[in-house]
PDB file of C-alpha atoms in Angstrom:
ATOM      1  CA  UNK U   1      12.242   5.339 -15.559  1.00  0.00           C
ATOM      2  CA  UNK U   2      13.664   5.786 -11.997  1.00  0.00           C
ATOM      3  CA  UNK U   3      13.955   9.150 -10.547  1.00  0.00           C
ATOM      4  CA  UNK U   4      14.725  10.602  -7.270  1.00  0.00           C
ATOM      5  CA  UNK U   5      13.807  14.277  -7.389  1.00  0.00           C
ATOM      6  CA  UNK U   6      10.161  14.794  -6.093  1.00  0.00           C
ATOM      7  CA  UNK U   7       8.269  17.647  -7.180  1.00  0.00           C
ATOM      8  CA  UNK U   8       6.094  19.732  -4.683  1.00  0.00           C
ATOM      9  CA  UNK U   9       3.084  21.763  -5.265  1.00  0.00           C
ATOM     10  CA  UNK U  10       1.386  25.057  -4.245  1.00  0.00           C
ATOM     11  CA  UNK U  11      -1.973  23.849  -2.796  1.00  0.00           C
ATOM     12  CA  UNK U  12      -4.860  26.166  -2.180  1.00  0.00           C
ATOM     13  CA  UNK U  13      -5.825  25.959   1.495  1.00  0.00           C
ATOM     14  CA  UNK U  14      -9.600  25.438   1.558  1.00  0.00           C
ATOM     15  CA  UNK U  15     -12.442  24.775   3.856  1.00  0.00           C
ATOM     16  CA  UNK U  16     -11.778  21.940   6.286  1.00  0.00           C
ATOM     17  CA  UNK U  17     -13.971  18.988   5.927  1.00  0.00           C
ATOM     18  CA  UNK U  18     -15.741  17.556   9.044  1.00  0.00           C
ATOM     19  CA  UNK U  19     -14.135  14.558  10.614  1.00  0.00           C
ATOM     20  CA  UNK U  20     -17.145  12.308   9.829  1.00  0.00           C
ATOM     21  CA  UNK U  21     -16.405  12.750   6.116  1.00  0.00           C
ATOM     22  CA  UNK U  22     -18.111  14.425   3.232  1.00  0.00           C
ATOM     23  CA  UNK U  23     -19.148  13.038  -0.145  1.00  0.00           C
ATOM     24  CA  UNK U  24     -16.681  13.428  -3.016  1.00  0.00           C
ATOM     25  CA  UNK U  25     -19.275  15.408  -4.752  1.00  0.00           C
ATOM     26  CA  UNK U  26     -19.005  18.207  -2.239  1.00  0.00           C
ATOM     27  CA  UNK U  27     -15.112  17.971  -2.256  1.00  0.00           C
ATOM     28  CA  UNK U  28     -12.810  20.600  -1.187  1.00  0.00           C
ATOM     29  CA  UNK U  29      -9.276  19.826  -0.034  1.00  0.00           C
ATOM     30  CA  UNK U  30      -7.020  21.280   2.631  1.00  0.00           C
ATOM     31  CA  UNK U  31      -3.282  21.099   2.938  1.00  0.00           C
ATOM     32  CA  UNK U  32      -1.223  20.044   5.836  1.00  0.00           C
ATOM     33  CA  UNK U  33      -4.163  18.187   7.517  1.00  0.00           C
ATOM     34  CA  UNK U  34      -5.856  14.742   7.262  1.00  0.00           C
ATOM     35  CA  UNK U  35      -9.603  14.788   6.209  1.00  0.00           C
ATOM     36  CA  UNK U  36     -12.291  12.046   5.739  1.00  0.00           C
ATOM     37  CA  UNK U  37     -14.083  11.358   2.612  1.00  0.00           C
ATOM     38  CA  UNK U  38     -17.117   9.189   1.496  1.00  0.00           C
ATOM     39  CA  UNK U  39     -17.708   7.658  -1.834  1.00  0.00           C
ATOM     40  CA  UNK U  40     -20.344   5.268  -3.022  1.00  0.00           C
ATOM     41  CA  UNK U  41     -19.279   2.069  -4.828  1.00  0.00           C
ATOM     42  CA  UNK U  42     -21.905  -0.443  -5.954  1.00  0.00           C
ATOM     43  CA  UNK U  43     -24.485   1.216  -3.669  1.00  0.00           C
ATOM     44  CA  UNK U  44     -22.070   0.852  -0.696  1.00  0.00           C
ATOM     45  CA  UNK U  45     -20.799   3.927   1.276  1.00  0.00           C
ATOM     46  CA  UNK U  46     -16.941   3.506   1.483  1.00  0.00           C
ATOM     47  CA  UNK U  47     -14.627   5.808   3.397  1.00  0.00           C
ATOM     48  CA  UNK U  48     -11.157   6.935   3.204  1.00  0.00           C
ATOM     49  CA  UNK U  49      -8.663   9.575   4.737  1.00  0.00           C
ATOM     50  CA  UNK U  50      -6.556  11.908   2.711  1.00  0.00           C
ATOM     51  CA  UNK U  51      -3.477  13.883   3.902  1.00  0.00           C
ATOM     52  CA  UNK U  52      -2.255  16.631   1.437  1.00  0.00           C
ATOM     53  CA  UNK U  53       1.074  18.214   2.400  1.00  0.00           C
ATOM     54  CA  UNK U  54       1.377  21.839   3.130  1.00  0.00           C
ATOM     55  CA  UNK U  55       1.640  24.191   0.293  1.00  0.00           C
ATOM     56  CA  UNK U  56       5.413  24.527  -0.869  1.00  0.00           C
ATOM     57  CA  UNK U  57       7.497  24.763  -3.910  1.00  0.00           C
ATOM     58  CA  UNK U  58       6.285  25.326  -7.429  1.00  0.00           C
ATOM     59  CA  UNK U  59       3.037  24.276  -8.953  1.00  0.00           C
ATOM     60  CA  UNK U  60       2.754  20.704  -9.997  1.00  0.00           C
ATOM     61  CA  UNK U  61       1.036  17.339  -9.688  1.00  0.00           C
ATOM     62  CA  UNK U  62       2.026  15.274  -6.521  1.00  0.00           C
ATOM     63  CA  UNK U  63       2.633  11.622  -6.064  1.00  0.00           C
ATOM     64  CA  UNK U  64       0.255   9.580  -4.083  1.00  0.00           C
ATOM     65  CA  UNK U  65       0.784   6.778  -1.707  1.00  0.00           C
ATOM     66  CA  UNK U  66      -2.220   4.662  -0.807  1.00  0.00           C
ATOM     67  CA  UNK U  67      -1.753   2.821   2.581  1.00  0.00           C
ATOM     68  CA  UNK U  68      -3.936  -0.260   3.369  1.00  0.00           C
ATOM     69  CA  UNK U  69      -4.417  -1.106   6.998  1.00  0.00           C
ATOM     70  CA  UNK U  70      -4.144  -4.636   8.504  1.00  0.00           C
ATOM     71  CA  UNK U  71      -7.125  -6.864   9.440  1.00  0.00           C
ATOM     72  CA  UNK U  72      -9.020  -5.462  12.431  1.00  0.00           C
ATOM     73  CA  UNK U  73      -7.671  -1.938  11.745  1.00  0.00           C
ATOM     74  CA  UNK U  74      -8.736   1.210  10.079  1.00  0.00           C
ATOM     75  CA  UNK U  75      -7.400   4.153   8.101  1.00  0.00           C
ATOM     76  CA  UNK U  76      -6.838   6.383  11.022  1.00  0.00           C
ATOM     77  CA  UNK U  77      -5.020   3.547  12.908  1.00  0.00           C
ATOM     78  CA  UNK U  78      -2.638   2.928   9.990  1.00  0.00           C
ATOM     79  CA  UNK U  79      -1.949   6.586   9.631  1.00  0.00           C
ATOM     80  CA  UNK U  80      -0.859   6.695  13.294  1.00  0.00           C
ATOM     81  CA  UNK U  81       1.100   3.378  13.112  1.00  0.00           C
ATOM     82  CA  UNK U  82       3.022   4.251  10.014  1.00  0.00           C
ATOM     83  CA  UNK U  83       3.681   7.930  10.368  1.00  0.00           C
ATOM     84  CA  UNK U  84       3.270   8.283   6.566  1.00  0.00           C
ATOM     85  CA  UNK U  85       1.432  11.652   6.979  1.00  0.00           C
ATOM     86  CA  UNK U  86       4.456  13.159   8.646  1.00  0.00           C
ATOM     87  CA  UNK U  87       6.645  11.787   5.975  1.00  0.00           C
ATOM     88  CA  UNK U  88       4.225  13.157   3.157  1.00  0.00           C
ATOM     89  CA  UNK U  89       4.757  16.646   4.726  1.00  0.00           C
ATOM     90  CA  UNK U  90       8.510  16.048   4.578  1.00  0.00           C
ATOM     91  CA  UNK U  91       8.828  14.518   1.102  1.00  0.00           C
ATOM     92  CA  UNK U  92       5.880  16.292  -0.635  1.00  0.00           C
ATOM     93  CA  UNK U  93       3.297  13.393  -1.513  1.00  0.00           C
ATOM     94  CA  UNK U  94      -0.299  12.850  -0.726  1.00  0.00           C
ATOM     95  CA  UNK U  95      -1.083   9.869   1.720  1.00  0.00           C
ATOM     96  CA  UNK U  96      -4.246   8.099   1.431  1.00  0.00           C
ATOM     97  CA  UNK U  97      -5.767   5.620   3.974  1.00  0.00           C
ATOM     98  CA  UNK U  98      -8.780   3.731   2.813  1.00  0.00           C
ATOM     99  CA  UNK U  99     -11.072   1.925   5.293  1.00  0.00           C
ATOM    100  CA  UNK U 100     -11.943  -1.739   4.711  1.00  0.00           C
ATOM    101  CA  UNK U 101     -15.319  -3.134   5.631  1.00  0.00           C
ATOM    102  CA  UNK U 102     -16.806  -4.974   8.699  1.00  0.00           C
ATOM    103  CA  UNK U 103     -19.561  -5.365  11.179  1.00  0.00           C
ATOM    104  CA  UNK U 104     -17.737  -3.045  13.595  1.00  0.00           C
ATOM    105  CA  UNK U 105     -16.757   0.405  12.480  1.00  0.00           C
ATOM    106  CA  UNK U 106     -13.178   0.379  13.625  1.00  0.00           C
ATOM    107  CA  UNK U 107     -12.229  -3.292  13.100  1.00  0.00           C
ATOM    108  CA  UNK U 108     -12.137  -3.691   9.324  1.00  0.00           C
ATOM    109  CA  UNK U 109     -10.865  -6.156   6.714  1.00  0.00           C
ATOM    110  CA  UNK U 110      -9.852  -6.453   2.972  1.00  0.00           C
ATOM    111  CA  UNK U 111     -11.094  -9.089   0.600  1.00  0.00           C
ATOM    112  CA  UNK U 112      -7.595 -10.389  -0.446  1.00  0.00           C
ATOM    113  CA  UNK U 113      -8.199 -13.813  -2.071  1.00  0.00           C
ATOM    114  CA  UNK U 114      -8.555 -16.214   0.941  1.00  0.00           C
ATOM    115  CA  UNK U 115      -8.425 -13.353   3.669  1.00  0.00           C
ATOM    116  CA  UNK U 116      -9.911 -11.900   5.776  1.00  0.00           C
ATOM    117  CA  UNK U 117     -13.020 -12.263   7.846  1.00  0.00           C
ATOM    118  CA  UNK U 118     -16.053  -9.955   6.924  1.00  0.00           C
ATOM    119  CA  UNK U 119     -14.653  -8.621   3.549  1.00  0.00           C
ATOM    120  CA  UNK U 120     -13.716 -11.988   2.320  1.00  0.00           C
ATOM    121  CA  UNK U 121     -16.885 -13.730   3.624  1.00  0.00           C
ATOM    122  CA  UNK U 122     -19.259 -11.118   2.083  1.00  0.00           C
ATOM    123  CA  UNK U 123     -17.265 -10.977  -1.199  1.00  0.00           C
ATOM    124  CA  UNK U 124     -16.732  -7.184  -0.835  1.00  0.00           C
ATOM    125  CA  UNK U 125     -15.391  -5.626  -4.122  1.00  0.00           C
ATOM    126  CA  UNK U 126     -12.304  -3.929  -2.656  1.00  0.00           C
ATOM    127  CA  UNK U 127     -10.542  -3.991  -6.113  1.00  0.00           C
ATOM    128  CA  UNK U 128     -13.435  -1.909  -7.284  1.00  0.00           C
ATOM    129  CA  UNK U 129     -13.379   0.371  -4.295  1.00  0.00           C
ATOM    130  CA  UNK U 130      -9.674   1.236  -4.758  1.00  0.00           C
ATOM    131  CA  UNK U 131     -10.065   1.629  -8.384  1.00  0.00           C
ATOM    132  CA  UNK U 132     -12.974   4.150  -7.891  1.00  0.00           C
ATOM    133  CA  UNK U 133     -11.065   5.818  -5.208  1.00  0.00           C
ATOM    134  CA  UNK U 134      -8.101   6.379  -7.471  1.00  0.00           C
ATOM    135  CA  UNK U 135     -10.396   7.694 -10.243  1.00  0.00           C
ATOM    136  CA  UNK U 136     -11.828  10.318  -7.728  1.00  0.00           C
ATOM    137  CA  UNK U 137      -8.381  11.456  -6.495  1.00  0.00           C
ATOM    138  CA  UNK U 138      -7.239  12.127 -10.170  1.00  0.00           C
ATOM    139  CA  UNK U 139     -10.478  13.875 -10.764  1.00  0.00           C
ATOM    140  CA  UNK U 140     -10.479  16.028  -7.729  1.00  0.00           C
ATOM    141  CA  UNK U 141      -6.903  16.496  -6.449  1.00  0.00           C
ATOM    142  CA  UNK U 142      -3.549  17.667  -7.615  1.00  0.00           C
ATOM    143  CA  UNK U 143      -2.062  14.216  -8.253  1.00  0.00           C
ATOM    144  CA  UNK U 144       0.238  12.646 -10.868  1.00  0.00           C
ATOM    145  CA  UNK U 145      -1.541   9.670 -12.371  1.00  0.00           C
ATOM    146  CA  UNK U 146       1.933   8.389 -13.400  1.00  0.00           C
ATOM    147  CA  UNK U 147       3.058   8.346  -9.664  1.00  0.00           C
ATOM    148  CA  UNK U 148       0.334   6.510  -7.717  1.00  0.00           C
ATOM    149  CA  UNK U 149       1.852   3.712  -5.246  1.00  0.00           C
ATOM    150  CA  UNK U 150       0.173   1.206  -3.001  1.00  0.00           C
ATOM    151  CA  UNK U 151       1.499  -0.259   0.264  1.00  0.00           C
ATOM    152  CA  UNK U 152      -0.199  -2.319   3.025  1.00  0.00           C
ATOM    153  CA  UNK U 153       0.422  -4.204   6.291  1.00  0.00           C
ATOM    154  CA  UNK U 154      -0.775  -7.779   6.985  1.00  0.00           C
ATOM    155  CA  UNK U 155      -4.210  -8.211   5.469  1.00  0.00           C
ATOM    156  CA  UNK U 156      -3.500  -4.916   3.786  1.00  0.00           C
ATOM    157  CA  UNK U 157      -0.355  -6.394   2.350  1.00  0.00           C
ATOM    158  CA  UNK U 158      -2.405  -9.259   0.979  1.00  0.00           C
ATOM    159  CA  UNK U 159      -4.730  -6.700  -0.682  1.00  0.00           C
ATOM    160  CA  UNK U 160      -1.643  -4.850  -1.968  1.00  0.00           C
ATOM    161  CA  UNK U 161      -0.654  -7.897  -3.732  1.00  0.00           C
ATOM    162  CA  UNK U 162      -4.027  -8.415  -5.330  1.00  0.00           C
ATOM    163  CA  UNK U 163      -4.405  -4.897  -6.525  1.00  0.00           C
ATOM    164  CA  UNK U 164      -0.768  -5.059  -7.924  1.00  0.00           C
ATOM    165  CA  UNK U 165      -1.799  -8.268  -9.824  1.00  0.00           C
ATOM    166  CA  UNK U 166      -5.258  -7.277 -11.033  1.00  0.00           C
ATOM    167  CA  UNK U 167      -4.910  -3.425 -11.666  1.00  0.00           C
ATOM    168  CA  UNK U 168      -1.312  -3.187 -12.650  1.00  0.00           C
ATOM    169  CA  UNK U 169      -2.366  -0.373 -14.995  1.00  0.00           C
ATOM    170  CA  UNK U 170      -2.877   1.877 -12.044  1.00  0.00           C
ATOM    171  CA  UNK U 171       0.260   1.418  -9.772  1.00  0.00           C
ATOM    172  CA  UNK U 172       3.799   2.713 -10.558  1.00  0.00           C
ATOM    173  CA  UNK U 173       5.177   0.451  -7.634  1.00  0.00           C
ATOM    174  CA  UNK U 174       3.875  -1.527  -4.686  1.00  0.00           C
ATOM    175  CA  UNK U 175       5.193  -2.468  -1.235  1.00  0.00           C
ATOM    176  CA  UNK U 176       3.455  -5.103   0.836  1.00  0.00           C
ATOM    177  CA  UNK U 177       4.750  -5.640   4.413  1.00  0.00           C
ATOM    178  CA  UNK U 178       3.979  -8.891   6.409  1.00  0.00           C
ATOM    179  CA  UNK U 179       1.327 -10.448   3.857  1.00  0.00           C
ATOM    180  CA  UNK U 180       1.181 -13.286   1.700  1.00  0.00           C
ATOM    181  CA  UNK U 181       0.225 -13.666  -1.850  1.00  0.00           C
ATOM    182  CA  UNK U 182      -2.359 -16.422  -1.841  1.00  0.00           C
ATOM    183  CA  UNK U 183      -3.645 -16.532  -5.258  1.00  0.00           C
ATOM    184  CA  UNK U 184      -2.753 -19.310  -7.816  1.00  0.00           C
ATOM    185  CA  UNK U 185      -2.482 -16.575 -10.530  1.00  0.00           C
ATOM    186  CA  UNK U 186      -1.234 -13.116 -10.771  1.00  0.00           C
ATOM    187  CA  UNK U 187      -2.659 -11.583 -13.917  1.00  0.00           C
ATOM    188  CA  UNK U 188      -0.527  -8.452 -14.130  1.00  0.00           C
ATOM    189  CA  UNK U 189      -0.626  -7.063 -17.662  1.00  0.00           C
ATOM    190  CA  UNK U 190       2.128  -4.580 -16.876  1.00  0.00           C
ATOM    191  CA  UNK U 191       5.362  -4.877 -14.791  1.00  0.00           C
ATOM    192  CA  UNK U 192       4.976  -3.324 -11.355  1.00  0.00           C
ATOM    193  CA  UNK U 193       8.117  -2.645  -9.327  1.00  0.00           C
ATOM    194  CA  UNK U 194       7.522  -4.127  -5.962  1.00  0.00           C
ATOM    195  CA  UNK U 195       9.210  -4.331  -2.614  1.00  0.00           C
ATOM    196  CA  UNK U 196       8.182  -7.388  -0.704  1.00  0.00           C
ATOM    197  CA  UNK U 197       8.956  -7.061   3.078  1.00  0.00           C
ATOM    198  CA  UNK U 198       8.452  -9.603   5.844  1.00  0.00           C
ATOM    199  CA  UNK U 199       9.789 -10.074   9.514  1.00  0.00           C
ATOM    200  CA  UNK U 200      11.923 -13.054   9.810  1.00  0.00           C
ATOM    201  CA  UNK U 201      10.243 -14.109  13.046  1.00  0.00           C
ATOM    202  CA  UNK U 202       6.615 -13.268  12.041  1.00  0.00           C
ATOM    203  CA  UNK U 203       4.322 -15.710  13.746  1.00  0.00           C
ATOM    204  CA  UNK U 204       1.021 -14.288  12.174  1.00  0.00           C
ATOM    205  CA  UNK U 205       2.013 -14.682   8.570  1.00  0.00           C
ATOM    206  CA  UNK U 206       5.066 -16.790   8.741  1.00  0.00           C
ATOM    207  CA  UNK U 207       7.754 -16.249   6.279  1.00  0.00           C
ATOM    208  CA  UNK U 208       7.755 -19.915   5.484  1.00  0.00           C
ATOM    209  CA  UNK U 209       4.144 -20.004   5.028  1.00  0.00           C
ATOM    210  CA  UNK U 210       1.556 -22.766   6.431  1.00  0.00           C
ATOM    211  CA  UNK U 211      -1.650 -22.755   8.551  1.00  0.00           C
ATOM    212  CA  UNK U 212      -2.269 -19.324  10.127  1.00  0.00           C
ATOM    213  CA  UNK U 213      -5.348 -18.142  12.046  1.00  0.00           C
ATOM    214  CA  UNK U 214      -6.502 -14.690  11.098  1.00  0.00           C
ATOM    215  CA  UNK U 215      -5.306 -12.122  13.805  1.00  0.00           C
ATOM    216  CA  UNK U 216      -7.228  -9.003  14.852  1.00  0.00           C
ATOM    217  CA  UNK U 217     -10.634  -9.388  13.214  1.00  0.00           C
ATOM    218  CA  UNK U 218     -13.975 -10.202  14.741  1.00  0.00           C
ATOM    219  CA  UNK U 219     -14.102 -13.686  13.400  1.00  0.00           C
ATOM    220  CA  UNK U 220     -11.467 -16.406  12.689  1.00  0.00           C
ATOM    221  CA  UNK U 221     -10.419 -17.476   9.216  1.00  0.00           C
ATOM    222  CA  UNK U 222      -8.844 -20.769   8.569  1.00  0.00           C
ATOM    223  CA  UNK U 223      -6.302 -20.363   5.784  1.00  0.00           C
ATOM    224  CA  UNK U 224      -3.127 -21.684   4.407  1.00  0.00           C
ATOM    225  CA  UNK U 225      -0.600 -18.892   3.632  1.00  0.00           C
ATOM    226  CA  UNK U 226       1.830 -19.253   0.869  1.00  0.00           C
ATOM    227  CA  UNK U 227       5.510 -18.609   1.955  1.00  0.00           C
ATOM    228  CA  UNK U 228       7.211 -15.412   0.992  1.00  0.00           C
ATOM    229  CA  UNK U 229       9.263 -17.039  -1.623  1.00  0.00           C
ATOM    230  CA  UNK U 230       6.211 -17.898  -3.556  1.00  0.00           C
ATOM    231  CA  UNK U 231       5.390 -14.012  -3.811  1.00  0.00           C
ATOM    232  CA  UNK U 232       8.838 -13.279  -4.817  1.00  0.00           C
ATOM    233  CA  UNK U 233       8.969 -15.950  -7.408  1.00  0.00           C
ATOM    234  CA  UNK U 234       5.597 -14.917  -8.872  1.00  0.00           C
ATOM    235  CA  UNK U 235       6.647 -11.209  -9.249  1.00  0.00           C
ATOM    236  CA  UNK U 236      10.078 -12.082 -10.634  1.00  0.00           C
ATOM    237  CA  UNK U 237       8.225 -13.852 -13.431  1.00  0.00           C
ATOM    238  CA  UNK U 238       5.449 -11.232 -13.680  1.00  0.00           C
ATOM    239  CA  UNK U 239       8.077  -8.398 -14.153  1.00  0.00           C
ATOM    240  CA  UNK U 240      10.081 -10.485 -16.665  1.00  0.00           C
ATOM    241  CA  UNK U 241      13.203 -10.360 -14.370  1.00  0.00           C
ATOM    242  CA  UNK U 242      16.258 -12.477 -15.535  1.00  0.00           C
ATOM    243  CA  UNK U 243      19.564 -13.280 -14.212  1.00  0.00           C
ATOM    244  CA  UNK U 244      20.663 -13.721 -10.648  1.00  0.00           C
ATOM    245  CA  UNK U 245      19.772 -11.155  -7.931  1.00  0.00           C
ATOM    246  CA  UNK U 246      22.094  -9.147  -5.878  1.00  0.00           C
ATOM    247  CA  UNK U 247      22.099 -10.113  -2.116  1.00  0.00           C
ATOM    248  CA  UNK U 248      23.057  -7.830   0.670  1.00  0.00           C
ATOM    249  CA  UNK U 249      22.778  -9.238   4.107  1.00  0.00           C
ATOM    250  CA  UNK U 250      23.512  -7.013   6.977  1.00  0.00           C
ATOM    251  CA  UNK U 251      22.729  -7.188  10.765  1.00  0.00           C
ATOM    252  CA  UNK U 252      19.407  -5.383  10.027  1.00  0.00           C
ATOM    253  CA  UNK U 253      18.132  -7.332   7.119  1.00  0.00           C
ATOM    254  CA  UNK U 254      18.712  -9.455   3.999  1.00  0.00           C
ATOM    255  CA  UNK U 255      17.940  -7.565   0.865  1.00  0.00           C
ATOM    256  CA  UNK U 256      17.655  -9.552  -2.464  1.00  0.00           C
ATOM    257  CA  UNK U 257      17.275  -7.491  -5.579  1.00  0.00           C
ATOM    258  CA  UNK U 258      16.464  -8.175  -9.145  1.00  0.00           C
ATOM    259  CA  UNK U 259      16.898  -5.282 -11.464  1.00  0.00           C
ATOM    260  CA  UNK U 260      17.129  -6.867 -14.898  1.00  0.00           C
ATOM    261  CA  UNK U 261      13.612  -6.645 -15.488  1.00  0.00           C
ATOM    262  CA  UNK U 262      11.014  -5.619 -18.141  1.00  0.00           C
ATOM    263  CA  UNK U 263      10.349  -1.840 -18.493  1.00  0.00           C
ATOM    264  CA  UNK U 264      12.970  -0.893 -15.969  1.00  0.00           C
ATOM    265  CA  UNK U 265      11.040  -2.446 -13.166  1.00  0.00           C
ATOM    266  CA  UNK U 266      12.348  -4.471 -10.166  1.00  0.00           C
ATOM    267  CA  UNK U 267      11.625  -6.972  -7.485  1.00  0.00           C
ATOM    268  CA  UNK U 268      13.163  -6.579  -4.076  1.00  0.00           C
ATOM    269  CA  UNK U 269      12.731  -8.756  -0.975  1.00  0.00           C
ATOM    270  CA  UNK U 270      13.605  -7.292   2.320  1.00  0.00           C
ATOM    271  CA  UNK U 271      13.531  -9.772   5.457  1.00  0.00           C
ATOM    272  CA  UNK U 272      14.117  -7.935   8.795  1.00  0.00           C
ATOM    273  CA  UNK U 273      16.265  -9.961  10.965  1.00  0.00           C
ATOM    274  CA  UNK U 274      14.542 -10.636  14.453  1.00  0.00           C
ATOM    275  CA  UNK U 275      11.514  -8.865  13.686  1.00  0.00           C
ATOM    276  CA  UNK U 276       7.887 -10.280  14.017  1.00  0.00           C
ATOM    277  CA  UNK U 277       4.637  -8.914  12.570  1.00  0.00           C
ATOM    278  CA  UNK U 278       4.341  -5.567  13.869  1.00  0.00           C
ATOM    279  CA  UNK U 279       4.909  -2.419  11.549  1.00  0.00           C
ATOM    280  CA  UNK U 280       8.702  -1.868  11.927  1.00  0.00           C
ATOM    281  CA  UNK U 281       9.814   1.686  13.139  1.00  0.00           C
ATOM    282  CA  UNK U 282      12.969   2.773  14.714  1.00  0.00           C
ATOM    283  CA  UNK U 283      10.860   4.170  17.804  1.00  0.00           C
ATOM    284  CA  UNK U 284       9.618   0.754  18.481  1.00  0.00           C
ATOM    285  CA  UNK U 285      13.133  -0.943  18.357  1.00  0.00           C
ATOM    286  CA  UNK U 286      13.050  -2.240  14.653  1.00  0.00           C
ATOM    287  CA  UNK U 287      16.391  -2.161  12.951  1.00  0.00           C
ATOM    288  CA  UNK U 288      14.812  -0.298  10.095  1.00  0.00           C
ATOM    289  CA  UNK U 289      12.081   2.376   9.478  1.00  0.00           C
ATOM    290  CA  UNK U 290       9.624   0.566   7.104  1.00  0.00           C
ATOM    291  CA  UNK U 291       7.840   3.768   6.138  1.00  0.00           C
ATOM    292  CA  UNK U 292      11.007   5.465   4.948  1.00  0.00           C
ATOM    293  CA  UNK U 293      12.254   2.265   3.171  1.00  0.00           C
ATOM    294  CA  UNK U 294       8.940   2.051   1.464  1.00  0.00           C
ATOM    295  CA  UNK U 295       8.909   5.625   0.151  1.00  0.00           C
ATOM    296  CA  UNK U 296      12.558   5.466  -0.817  1.00  0.00           C
ATOM    297  CA  UNK U 297      11.801   2.399  -2.979  1.00  0.00           C
ATOM    298  CA  UNK U 298       8.359   3.465  -4.470  1.00  0.00           C
ATOM    299  CA  UNK U 299       9.387   7.170  -5.271  1.00  0.00           C
ATOM    300  CA  UNK U 300      12.050   5.921  -7.678  1.00  0.00           C
ATOM    301  CA  UNK U 301       9.506   4.810 -10.152  1.00  0.00           C
ATOM    302  CA  UNK U 302       6.790   6.454 -12.519  1.00  0.00           C
ATOM    303  CA  UNK U 303       4.658   4.946 -15.003  1.00  0.00           C
ATOM    304  CA  UNK U 304       5.004   6.438 -18.655  1.00  0.00           C
ATOM    305  CA  UNK U 305       2.980   9.424 -19.172  1.00  0.00           C
ATOM    306  CA  UNK U 306       0.458   9.577 -21.839  1.00  0.00           C
ATOM    307  CA  UNK U 307       1.144  11.990 -24.568  1.00  0.00           C
TER     308      UNK U 307
END
């Protein structure tokens, strides 16, 4: 069911955690700041960053947006790049920035089918990591399990596709930017409303697909990316959408939307005219602010709540 009114929460200000991270078993949370946490998944220490908005409004559980960095990035970097923490304070949601894995601590990747670098080569279980992270958030934070969303950039967008396909039970909506869906199958058991965004002039992950060297990591991957149309067609089928889409082509972007889909889900493709691979923000000269567009889309959805 689509909704537009966000609930806020009164959060208890507690002891700030050190920047190096603390185990979730020793967890406290602080509002209005970003803190680092550590969990162990399959014997491997994994880290993520959490931003809880300042205490405000009436008590309640908050929506969560998990944001995945691109190849060669990290959680702190994507927090700065996207500005989602400032938006979280404004709109009243929890922003979470997981770290991928890699040989260098700040140049990390995700295992998203055929990409990228260390995580792909070492077969890192990133689906298991994000699934465990969500379980920890539900257990320890004031989160609404029906409103957990996933977004990502580049390699993080590819991981967003993988998570939406393989863990459709967890996510109320998804929003990948500048990534390709490079799997032959998408075993989504539940419809997931999805916003698929690309820059029209992206040279790193071309909208028309094709050979593409990995950008930003410590080693180069040779891969063939599927075109954006493949991801769109896959999700139109997975979400059971029927009928013709609505197309809105403006100077800023072409938006193609399917809304006659199973369980009130939707598929929306947004192609930004004249934009390349970088995260789109008005401050950097983009015609749209991707972070606000993403939040506007995902926040309109919630999974059915268990009785």
